PDB file of C-alpha atoms in Angstrom:
ATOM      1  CA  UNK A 265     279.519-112.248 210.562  1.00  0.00           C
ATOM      2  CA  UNK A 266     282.530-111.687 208.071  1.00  0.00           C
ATOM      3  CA  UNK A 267     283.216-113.220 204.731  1.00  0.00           C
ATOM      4  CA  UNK A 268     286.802-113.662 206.020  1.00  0.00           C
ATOM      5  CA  UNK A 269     285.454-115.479 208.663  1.00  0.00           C
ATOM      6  CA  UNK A 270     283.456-118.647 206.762  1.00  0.00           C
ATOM      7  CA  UNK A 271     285.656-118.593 203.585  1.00  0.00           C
ATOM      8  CA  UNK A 272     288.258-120.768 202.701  1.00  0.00           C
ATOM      9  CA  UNK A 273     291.031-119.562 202.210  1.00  0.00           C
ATOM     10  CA  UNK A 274     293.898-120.100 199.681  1.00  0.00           C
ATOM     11  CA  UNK A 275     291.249-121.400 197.062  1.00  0.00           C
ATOM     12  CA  UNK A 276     292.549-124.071 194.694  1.00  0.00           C
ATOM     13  CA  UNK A 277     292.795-122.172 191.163  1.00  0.00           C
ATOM     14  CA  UNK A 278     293.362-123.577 187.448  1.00  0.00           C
ATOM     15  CA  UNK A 279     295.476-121.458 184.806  1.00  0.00           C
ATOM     16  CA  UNK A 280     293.721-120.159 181.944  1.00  0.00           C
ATOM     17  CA  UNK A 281     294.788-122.139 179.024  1.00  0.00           C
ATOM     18  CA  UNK A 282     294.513-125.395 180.947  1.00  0.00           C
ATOM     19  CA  UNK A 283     292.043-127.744 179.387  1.00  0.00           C
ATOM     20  CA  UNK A 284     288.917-128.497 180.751  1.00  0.00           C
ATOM     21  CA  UNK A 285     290.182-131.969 181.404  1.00  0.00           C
ATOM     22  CA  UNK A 286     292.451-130.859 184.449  1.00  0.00           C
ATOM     23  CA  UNK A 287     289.481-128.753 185.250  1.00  0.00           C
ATOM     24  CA  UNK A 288     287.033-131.851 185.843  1.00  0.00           C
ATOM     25  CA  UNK A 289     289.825-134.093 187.474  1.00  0.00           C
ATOM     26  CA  UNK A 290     290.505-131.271 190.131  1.00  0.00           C
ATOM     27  CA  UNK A 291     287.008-130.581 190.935  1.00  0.00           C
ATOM     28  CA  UNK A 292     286.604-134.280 191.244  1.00  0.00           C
ATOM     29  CA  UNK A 293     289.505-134.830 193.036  1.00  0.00           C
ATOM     30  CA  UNK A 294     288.560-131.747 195.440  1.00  0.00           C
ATOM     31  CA  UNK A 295     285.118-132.479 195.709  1.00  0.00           C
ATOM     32  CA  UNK A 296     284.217-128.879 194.694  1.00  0.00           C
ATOM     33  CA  UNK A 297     281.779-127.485 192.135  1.00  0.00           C
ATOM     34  CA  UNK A 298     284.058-124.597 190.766  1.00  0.00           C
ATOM     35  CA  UNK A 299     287.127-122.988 190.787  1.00  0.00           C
ATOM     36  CA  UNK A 300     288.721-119.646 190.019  1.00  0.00           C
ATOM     37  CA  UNK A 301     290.513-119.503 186.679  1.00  0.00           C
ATOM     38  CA  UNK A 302     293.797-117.407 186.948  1.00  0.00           C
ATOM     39  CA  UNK A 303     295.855-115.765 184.537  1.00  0.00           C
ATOM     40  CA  UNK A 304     299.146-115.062 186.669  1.00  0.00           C
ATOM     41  CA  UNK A 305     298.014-113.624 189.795  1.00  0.00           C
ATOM     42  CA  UNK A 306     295.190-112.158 188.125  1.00  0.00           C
ATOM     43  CA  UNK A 307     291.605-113.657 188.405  1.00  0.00           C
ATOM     44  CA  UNK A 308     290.121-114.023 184.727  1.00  0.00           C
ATOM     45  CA  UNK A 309     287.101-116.072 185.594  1.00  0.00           C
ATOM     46  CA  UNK A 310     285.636-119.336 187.471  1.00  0.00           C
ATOM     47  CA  UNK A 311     284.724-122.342 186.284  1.00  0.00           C
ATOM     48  CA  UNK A 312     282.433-124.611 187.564  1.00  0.00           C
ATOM     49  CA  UNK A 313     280.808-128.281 186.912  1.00  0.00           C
ATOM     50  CA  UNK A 314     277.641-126.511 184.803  1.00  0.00           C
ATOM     51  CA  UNK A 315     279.927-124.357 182.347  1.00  0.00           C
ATOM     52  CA  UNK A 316     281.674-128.277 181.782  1.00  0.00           C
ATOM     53  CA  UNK A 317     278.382-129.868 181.359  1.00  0.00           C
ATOM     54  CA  UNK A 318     277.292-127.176 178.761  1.00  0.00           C
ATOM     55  CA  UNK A 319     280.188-128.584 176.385  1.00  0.00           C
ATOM     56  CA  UNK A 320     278.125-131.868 176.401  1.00  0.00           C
ATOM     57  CA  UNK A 321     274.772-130.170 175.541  1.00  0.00           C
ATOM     58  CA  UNK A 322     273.790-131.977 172.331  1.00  0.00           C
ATOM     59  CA  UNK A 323     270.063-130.400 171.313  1.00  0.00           C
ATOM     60  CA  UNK A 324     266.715-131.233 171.114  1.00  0.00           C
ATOM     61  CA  UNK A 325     265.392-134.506 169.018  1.00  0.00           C
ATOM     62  CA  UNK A 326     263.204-132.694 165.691  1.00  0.00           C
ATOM     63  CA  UNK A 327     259.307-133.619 166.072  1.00  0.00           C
ATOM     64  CA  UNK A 328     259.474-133.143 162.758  1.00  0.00           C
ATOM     65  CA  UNK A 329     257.826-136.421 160.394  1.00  0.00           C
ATOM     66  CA  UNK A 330     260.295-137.208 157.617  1.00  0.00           C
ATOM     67  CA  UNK A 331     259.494-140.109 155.022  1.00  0.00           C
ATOM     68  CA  UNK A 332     262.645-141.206 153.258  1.00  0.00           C
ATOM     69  CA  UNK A 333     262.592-141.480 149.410  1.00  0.00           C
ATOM     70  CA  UNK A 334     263.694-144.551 148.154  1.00  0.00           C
ATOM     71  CA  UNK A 335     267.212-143.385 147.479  1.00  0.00           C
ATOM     72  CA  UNK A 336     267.313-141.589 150.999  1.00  0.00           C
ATOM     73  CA  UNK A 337     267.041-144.735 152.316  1.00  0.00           C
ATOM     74  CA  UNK A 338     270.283-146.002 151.322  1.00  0.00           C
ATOM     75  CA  UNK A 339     271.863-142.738 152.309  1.00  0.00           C
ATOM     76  CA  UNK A 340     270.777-142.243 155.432  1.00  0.00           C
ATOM     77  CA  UNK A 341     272.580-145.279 157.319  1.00  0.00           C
ATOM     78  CA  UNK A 342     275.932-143.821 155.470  1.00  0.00           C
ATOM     79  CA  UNK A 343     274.798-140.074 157.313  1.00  0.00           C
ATOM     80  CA  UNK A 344     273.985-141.956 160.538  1.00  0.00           C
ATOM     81  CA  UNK A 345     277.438-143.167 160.149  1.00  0.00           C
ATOM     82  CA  UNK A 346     279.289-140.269 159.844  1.00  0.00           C
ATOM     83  CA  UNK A 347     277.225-138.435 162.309  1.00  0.00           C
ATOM     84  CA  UNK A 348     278.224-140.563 164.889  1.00  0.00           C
ATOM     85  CA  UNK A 349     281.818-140.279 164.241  1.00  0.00           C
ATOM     86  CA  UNK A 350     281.954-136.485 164.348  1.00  0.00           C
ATOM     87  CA  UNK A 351     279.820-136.927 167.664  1.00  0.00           C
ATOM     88  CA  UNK A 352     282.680-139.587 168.934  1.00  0.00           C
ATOM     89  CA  UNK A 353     284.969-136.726 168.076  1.00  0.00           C
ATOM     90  CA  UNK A 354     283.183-134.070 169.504  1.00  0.00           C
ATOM     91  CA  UNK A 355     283.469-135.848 172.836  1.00  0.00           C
ATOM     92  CA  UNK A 356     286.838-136.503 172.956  1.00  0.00           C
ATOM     93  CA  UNK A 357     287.628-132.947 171.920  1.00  0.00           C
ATOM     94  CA  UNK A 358     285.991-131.963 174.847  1.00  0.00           C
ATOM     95  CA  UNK A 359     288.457-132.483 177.663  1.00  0.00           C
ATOM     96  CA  UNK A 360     291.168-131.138 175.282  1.00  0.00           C
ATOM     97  CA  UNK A 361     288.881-127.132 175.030  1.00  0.00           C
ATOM     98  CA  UNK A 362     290.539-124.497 177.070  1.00  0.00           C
ATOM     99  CA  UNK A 363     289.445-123.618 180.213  1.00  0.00           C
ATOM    100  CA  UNK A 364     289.182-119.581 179.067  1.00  0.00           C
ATOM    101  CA  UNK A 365     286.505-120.992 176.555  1.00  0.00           C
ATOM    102  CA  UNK A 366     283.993-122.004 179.379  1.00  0.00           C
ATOM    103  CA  UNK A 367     284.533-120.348 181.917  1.00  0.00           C
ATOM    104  CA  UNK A 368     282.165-117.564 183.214  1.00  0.00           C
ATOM    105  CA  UNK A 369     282.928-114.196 183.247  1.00  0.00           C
ATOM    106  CA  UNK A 370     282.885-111.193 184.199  1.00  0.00           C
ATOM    107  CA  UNK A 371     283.743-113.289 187.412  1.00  0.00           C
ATOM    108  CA  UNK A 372     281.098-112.044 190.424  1.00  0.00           C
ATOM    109  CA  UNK A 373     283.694-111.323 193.548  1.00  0.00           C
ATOM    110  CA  UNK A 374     283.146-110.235 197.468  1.00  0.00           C
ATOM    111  CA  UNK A 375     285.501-108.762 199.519  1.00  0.00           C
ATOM    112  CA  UNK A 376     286.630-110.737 202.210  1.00  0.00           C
ATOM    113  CA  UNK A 377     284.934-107.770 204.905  1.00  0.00           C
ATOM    114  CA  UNK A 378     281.844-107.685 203.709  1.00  0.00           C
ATOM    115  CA  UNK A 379     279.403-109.288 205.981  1.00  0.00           C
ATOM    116  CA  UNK A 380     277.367-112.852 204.847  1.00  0.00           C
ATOM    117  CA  UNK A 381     274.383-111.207 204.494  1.00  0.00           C
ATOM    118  CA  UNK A 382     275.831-109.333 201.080  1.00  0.00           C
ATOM    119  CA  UNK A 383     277.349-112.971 200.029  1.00  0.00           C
ATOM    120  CA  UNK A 384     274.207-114.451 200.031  1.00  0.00           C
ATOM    121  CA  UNK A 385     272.190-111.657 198.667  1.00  0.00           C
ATOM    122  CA  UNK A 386     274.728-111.080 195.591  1.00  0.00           C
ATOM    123  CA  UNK A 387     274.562-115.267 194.861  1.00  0.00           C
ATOM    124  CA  UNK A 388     270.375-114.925 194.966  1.00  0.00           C
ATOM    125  CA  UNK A 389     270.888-111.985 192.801  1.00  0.00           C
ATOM    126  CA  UNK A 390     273.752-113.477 190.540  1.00  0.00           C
ATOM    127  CA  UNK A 391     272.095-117.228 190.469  1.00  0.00           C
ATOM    128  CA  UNK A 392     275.205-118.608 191.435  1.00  0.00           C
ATOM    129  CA  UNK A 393     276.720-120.812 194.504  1.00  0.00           C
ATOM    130  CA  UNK A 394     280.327-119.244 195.311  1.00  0.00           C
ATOM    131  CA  UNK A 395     281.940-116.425 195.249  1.00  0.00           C
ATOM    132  CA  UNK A 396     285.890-115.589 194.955  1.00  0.00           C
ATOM    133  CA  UNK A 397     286.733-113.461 197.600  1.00  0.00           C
ATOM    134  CA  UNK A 398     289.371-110.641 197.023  1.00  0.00           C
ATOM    135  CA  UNK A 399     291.435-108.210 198.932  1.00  0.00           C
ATOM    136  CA  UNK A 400     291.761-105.220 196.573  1.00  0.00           C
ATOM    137  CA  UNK A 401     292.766-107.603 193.088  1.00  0.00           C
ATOM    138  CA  UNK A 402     294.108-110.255 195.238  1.00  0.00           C
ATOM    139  CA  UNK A 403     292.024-113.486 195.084  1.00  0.00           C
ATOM    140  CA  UNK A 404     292.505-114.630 198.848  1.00  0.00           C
ATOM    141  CA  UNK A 405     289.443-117.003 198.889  1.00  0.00           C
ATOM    142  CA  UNK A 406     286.083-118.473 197.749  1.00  0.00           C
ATOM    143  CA  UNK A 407     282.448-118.794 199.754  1.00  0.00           C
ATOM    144  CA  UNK A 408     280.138-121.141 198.846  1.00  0.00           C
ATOM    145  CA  UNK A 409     276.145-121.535 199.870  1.00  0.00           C
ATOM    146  CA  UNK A 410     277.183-124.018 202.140  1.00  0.00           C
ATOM    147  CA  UNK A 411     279.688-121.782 204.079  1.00  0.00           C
ATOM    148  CA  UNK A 412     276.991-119.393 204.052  1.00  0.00           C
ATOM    149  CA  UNK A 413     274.392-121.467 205.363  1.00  0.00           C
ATOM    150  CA  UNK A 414     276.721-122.918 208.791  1.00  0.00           C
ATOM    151  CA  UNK A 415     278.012-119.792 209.316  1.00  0.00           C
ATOM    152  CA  UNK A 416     274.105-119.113 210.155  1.00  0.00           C
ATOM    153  CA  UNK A 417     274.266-122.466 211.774  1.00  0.00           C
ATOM    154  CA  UNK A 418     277.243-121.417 213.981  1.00  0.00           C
ATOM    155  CA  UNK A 419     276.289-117.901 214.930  1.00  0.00           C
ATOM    156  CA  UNK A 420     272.625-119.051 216.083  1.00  0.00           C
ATOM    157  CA  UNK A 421     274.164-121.804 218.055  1.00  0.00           C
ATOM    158  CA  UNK A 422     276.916-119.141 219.728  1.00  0.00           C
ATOM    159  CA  UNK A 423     279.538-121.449 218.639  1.00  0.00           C
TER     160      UNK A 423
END
């Protein structure tokens, strides 16, 4: 079985310089857990719902034991403070960072007559779930696991 055959076509695409906001609300809207960034009619790179949860990756808690000294423990509310502000900040800057500064790339592609068996091999290799499929530098779709997986379904049923 074909690429061209379980893809969809026509993928829904996001500019480059959009901002990850319009990113999240057409994913949402769409249902889907990525989407091709395009620069033109050039594909740049794909974004998907892990490179926006990254942005909200805040650390590890220190196991480290700290005793305050007794002026410390005046200042340390006033730090608390201010940390929390820049973190308030730091979330709603979020939504306004470009899509070009999350987005994977090199972006992994398939041509769209390559068989499913290469899909799902490059997306075990790659650790990834969908692929943008091209014709020559022309992005004329996207597979997912899940495209990959009933096209199995289909073919063993001889649907």
């Amino acid at each position: 079985m074909k690429i061209k055959e379980i893809m969809t076509p026509d993928p829904i695409t996001i500019p480059v310089h959009a901002p990850v906001r319009d990113a999240a609300a057409l994913l949402k809207k769409h249902h889907i857990g990525g989407l091709p960034v395009m620069d033109g009619d050039r594909l740049v790179g794909i974004v998907t719902e892990s490179d926006i949860i990254a942005l909200l990756e805040t650390g590890r808690i220190s196991d480290d034991l700290w005793l305050p000294s007794p002026l410390e423990v005046i200042e340390v509310p006033i730090r608390e403070i201010v940390n929390w502000e820049k973190t308030k900040s730091a979330l709603k800057d979020i939504g306004d960072t470009g899509v070009e500064e999350v987005m994977s790339k090199p972006v992994v592609t398939i041509g769209e007559d390559q068989d499913i068996e290469d899909a799902a091999q490059l997306m075990l290799d790659e650790g990834i779930a969908r692929l943008p499929v091209v014709r020559g530098d022309l992005l004329v779709g996207i597979v997912t696991r899940a495209d990959i997986v009933s096209g199995v379904a289909t073919s063993a049923s001889g649907e």
